[in-house]
Coordinates of C-alpha atoms in Angstrom, one line a residue:
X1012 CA -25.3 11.6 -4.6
X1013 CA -22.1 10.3 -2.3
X1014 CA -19.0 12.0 -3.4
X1015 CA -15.4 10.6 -2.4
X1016 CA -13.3 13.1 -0.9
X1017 CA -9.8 13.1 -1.4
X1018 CA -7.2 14.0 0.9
X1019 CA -3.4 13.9 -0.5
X1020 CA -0.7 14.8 1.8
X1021 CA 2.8 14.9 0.1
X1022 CA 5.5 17.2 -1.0
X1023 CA 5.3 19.2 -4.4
X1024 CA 8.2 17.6 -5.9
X1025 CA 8.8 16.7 -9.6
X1026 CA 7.4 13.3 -10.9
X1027 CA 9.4 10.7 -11.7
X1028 CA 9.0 9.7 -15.5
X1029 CA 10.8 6.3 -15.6
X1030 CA 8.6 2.8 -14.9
X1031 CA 8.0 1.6 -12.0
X1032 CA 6.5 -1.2 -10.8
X1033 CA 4.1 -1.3 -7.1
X1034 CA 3.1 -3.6 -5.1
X1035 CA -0.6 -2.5 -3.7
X1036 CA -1.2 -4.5 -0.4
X1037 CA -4.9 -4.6 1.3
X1038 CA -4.8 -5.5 4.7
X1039 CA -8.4 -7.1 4.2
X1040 CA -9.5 -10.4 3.6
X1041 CA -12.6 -9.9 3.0
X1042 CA -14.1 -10.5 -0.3
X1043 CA -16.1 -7.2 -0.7
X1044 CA -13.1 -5.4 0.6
X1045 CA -13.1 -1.6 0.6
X1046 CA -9.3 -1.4 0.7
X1047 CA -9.2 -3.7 -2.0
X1048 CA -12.0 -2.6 -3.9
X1049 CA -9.7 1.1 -3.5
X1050 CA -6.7 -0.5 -4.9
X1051 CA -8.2 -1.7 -7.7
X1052 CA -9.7 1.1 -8.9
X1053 CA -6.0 3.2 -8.2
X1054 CA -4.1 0.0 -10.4
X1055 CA -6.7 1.7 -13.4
X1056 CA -5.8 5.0 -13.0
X1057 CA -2.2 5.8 -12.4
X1058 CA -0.3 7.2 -15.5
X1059 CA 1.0 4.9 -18.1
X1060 CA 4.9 5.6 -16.8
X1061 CA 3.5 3.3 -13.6
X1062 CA 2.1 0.0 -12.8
X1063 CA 0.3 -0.8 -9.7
X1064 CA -0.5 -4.7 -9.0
X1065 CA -3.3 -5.6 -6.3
X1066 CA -2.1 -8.2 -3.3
X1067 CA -5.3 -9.4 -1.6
X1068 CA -4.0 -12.9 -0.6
X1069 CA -3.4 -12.4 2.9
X1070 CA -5.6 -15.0 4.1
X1071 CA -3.3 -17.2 2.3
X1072 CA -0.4 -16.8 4.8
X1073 CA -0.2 -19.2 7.1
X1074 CA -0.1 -17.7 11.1
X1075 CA 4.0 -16.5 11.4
X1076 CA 6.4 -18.8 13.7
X1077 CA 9.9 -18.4 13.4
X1078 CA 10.6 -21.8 13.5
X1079 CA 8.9 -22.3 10.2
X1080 CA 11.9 -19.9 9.1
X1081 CA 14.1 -22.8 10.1
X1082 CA 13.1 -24.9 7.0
X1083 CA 11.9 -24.3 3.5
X1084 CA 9.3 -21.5 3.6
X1085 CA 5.6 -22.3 2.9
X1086 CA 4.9 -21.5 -1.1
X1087 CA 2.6 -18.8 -0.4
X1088 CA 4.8 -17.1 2.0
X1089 CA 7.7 -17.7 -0.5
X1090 CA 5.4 -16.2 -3.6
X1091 CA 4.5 -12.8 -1.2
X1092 CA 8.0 -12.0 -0.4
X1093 CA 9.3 -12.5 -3.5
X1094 CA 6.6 -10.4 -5.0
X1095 CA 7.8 -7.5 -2.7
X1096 CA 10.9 -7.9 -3.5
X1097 CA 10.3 -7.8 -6.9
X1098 CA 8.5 -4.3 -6.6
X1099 CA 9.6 -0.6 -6.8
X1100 CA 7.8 0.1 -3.4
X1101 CA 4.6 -0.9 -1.5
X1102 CA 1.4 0.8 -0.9
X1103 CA -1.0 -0.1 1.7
X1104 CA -4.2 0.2 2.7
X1105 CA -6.0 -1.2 5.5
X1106 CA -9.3 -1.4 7.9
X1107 CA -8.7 -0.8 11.4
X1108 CA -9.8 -3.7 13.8
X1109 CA -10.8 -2.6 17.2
X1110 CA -8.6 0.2 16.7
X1111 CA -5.6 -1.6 15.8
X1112 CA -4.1 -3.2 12.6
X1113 CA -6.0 -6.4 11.5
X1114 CA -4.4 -9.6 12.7
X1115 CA -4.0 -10.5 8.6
X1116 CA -1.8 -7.9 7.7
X1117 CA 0.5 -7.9 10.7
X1118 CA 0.6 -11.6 10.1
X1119 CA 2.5 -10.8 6.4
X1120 CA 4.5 -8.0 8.3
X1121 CA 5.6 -10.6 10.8
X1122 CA 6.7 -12.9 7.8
X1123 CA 9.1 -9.9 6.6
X1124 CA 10.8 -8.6 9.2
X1125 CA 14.0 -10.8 9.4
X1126 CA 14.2 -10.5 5.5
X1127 CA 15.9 -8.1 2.9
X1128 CA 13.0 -7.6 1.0
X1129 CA 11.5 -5.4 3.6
X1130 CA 14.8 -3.5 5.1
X1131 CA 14.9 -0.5 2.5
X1132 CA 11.6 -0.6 0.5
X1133 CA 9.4 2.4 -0.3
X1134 CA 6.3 2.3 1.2
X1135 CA 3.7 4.8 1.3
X1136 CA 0.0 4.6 2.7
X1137 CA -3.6 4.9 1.6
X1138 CA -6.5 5.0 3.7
X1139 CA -10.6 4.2 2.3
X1140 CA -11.9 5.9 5.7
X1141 CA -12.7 9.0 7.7
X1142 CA -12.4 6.7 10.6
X1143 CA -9.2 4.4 11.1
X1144 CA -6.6 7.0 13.1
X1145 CA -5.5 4.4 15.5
X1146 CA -4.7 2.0 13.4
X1147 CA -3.0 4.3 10.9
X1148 CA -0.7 5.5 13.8
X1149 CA 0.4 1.9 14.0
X1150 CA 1.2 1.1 10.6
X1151 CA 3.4 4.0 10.9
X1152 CA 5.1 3.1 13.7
X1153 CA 5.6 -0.3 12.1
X1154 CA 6.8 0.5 8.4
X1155 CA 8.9 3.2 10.2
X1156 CA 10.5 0.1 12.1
X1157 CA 11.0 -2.1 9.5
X1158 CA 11.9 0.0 6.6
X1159 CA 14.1 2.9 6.4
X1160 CA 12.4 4.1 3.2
X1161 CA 8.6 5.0 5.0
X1162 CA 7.2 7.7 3.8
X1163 CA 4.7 9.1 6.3
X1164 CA 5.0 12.5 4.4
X1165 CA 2.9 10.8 1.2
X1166 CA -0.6 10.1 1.7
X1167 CA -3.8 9.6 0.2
X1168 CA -7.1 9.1 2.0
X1169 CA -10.9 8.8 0.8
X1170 CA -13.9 8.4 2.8
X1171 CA -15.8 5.4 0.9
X1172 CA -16.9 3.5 4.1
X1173 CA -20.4 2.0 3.3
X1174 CA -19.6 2.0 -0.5
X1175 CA -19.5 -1.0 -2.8
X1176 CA -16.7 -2.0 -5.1
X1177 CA -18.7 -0.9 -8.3
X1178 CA -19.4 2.9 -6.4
X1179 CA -15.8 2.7 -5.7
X1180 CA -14.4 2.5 -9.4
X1181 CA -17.2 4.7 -10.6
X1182 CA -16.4 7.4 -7.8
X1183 CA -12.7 7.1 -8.6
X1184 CA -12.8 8.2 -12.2
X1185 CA -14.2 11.2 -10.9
X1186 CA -11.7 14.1 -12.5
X1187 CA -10.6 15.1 -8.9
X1188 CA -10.0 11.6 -7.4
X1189 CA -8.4 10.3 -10.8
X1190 CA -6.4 13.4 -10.5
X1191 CA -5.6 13.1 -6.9
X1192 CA -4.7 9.2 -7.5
X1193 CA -2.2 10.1 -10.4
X1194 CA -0.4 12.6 -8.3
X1195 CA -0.1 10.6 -5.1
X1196 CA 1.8 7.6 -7.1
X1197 CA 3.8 10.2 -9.3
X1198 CA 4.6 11.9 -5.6
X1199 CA 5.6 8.6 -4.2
X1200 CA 7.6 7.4 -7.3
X1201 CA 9.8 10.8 -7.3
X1202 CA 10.3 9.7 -3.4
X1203 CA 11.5 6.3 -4.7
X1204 CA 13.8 7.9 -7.4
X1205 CA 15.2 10.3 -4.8
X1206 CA 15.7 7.3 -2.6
X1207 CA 17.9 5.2 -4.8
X1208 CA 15.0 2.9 -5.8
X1209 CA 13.9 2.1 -9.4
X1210 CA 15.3 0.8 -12.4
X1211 CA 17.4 3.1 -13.2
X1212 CA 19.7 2.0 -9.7
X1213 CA 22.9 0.9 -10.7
X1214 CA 22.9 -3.3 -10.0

């Protein structure tokens, strides 16, 4: 029988124990998603102190021009920026397209970088592959770019290519992966805290 393996990379630091509130981005648009499918299963597992809710909308953003920034944003642009600016911190994960980033998520990344919602937001990455190095090594040159508050040091990989959404969720509840899921968003919430991020910032 397939087993997922997990690989966490992050620092042993203390969890952070107040709520927090995610924003899990796939950069697919397909349906049948892996990423997504991945996401879904991690917004089922993490501790009750955390919430994790699923974006898999970004065929929904129209192509990025910035002189459609010159007028009223389109709703669904609008609705995904206000979304992450509504959240504690992002998490991503993503196929790789001919070695690089799709076209659909740097399309949404496009749409944030001459906003506030992006400047200083946590994000951390995720990865549903064995395969996928190059386009992970642009991601992180990206969210390095845009945000001050990437952290490339918190990571959590599985190798589920070729595995359907139902193996996915069934794989994940595995003690180990569930395990490995709770500590990578208890890791990357303690980042957050340590950052200044949360709800217990002053406003």
């Amino acid at each position: 029988m397939y087993r997922a393996k997990a690989v966490i990379v992050a620092p042993q630091i203390r969890p952070y124990r107040g709520d927090m509130e995610f924003m899990a981005i796939s950069g697919s648009a397909r349906r049948a998603s892996t990423n997504t499918a991945l996401l879904r299963a991690v917004s089922g597992i993490v501790s009750p102190a955390h919430t994790v809710s699923v974006f898999a909308g970004l065929a929904r953003l129209p192509v990025f021009s910035p002189d459609l920034e010159q007028h009223a944003l389109p709703p669904a642009v609008e609705d995904f920026a206000a979304r992450v600016g509504r959240s504690d911190g992002l998490i991503i994960s993503s196929p790789e397209y001919v070695r690089a980033l799709p076209g659909g998520l740097k399309n949404a990344i496009d749409w944030l970088v001459s906003r506030e919602e992006i400047i200083a937001k946590p994000i951390a990455l995720m990865h549903a592959s064995h395969r996928g190095d190059d386009m992970l090594a642009q991601l992180r040159t990206v969210f390095s770019t845009v945000s001050s508050r990437f952290f490339d040091d918190v990571f959590l990989r599985f190798e589920l290519m070729q595995t359907s959404p139902g193996e996915i969720d069934t794989l994940l509840q595995a003690p180990q992966n569930r395990r490995a899921v709770i500590d990578f968003v208890d890791q990357f919430a303690a980042r957050c805290e340590r950052h200044g991020a949360g709800p217990s910032e002053p406003t």
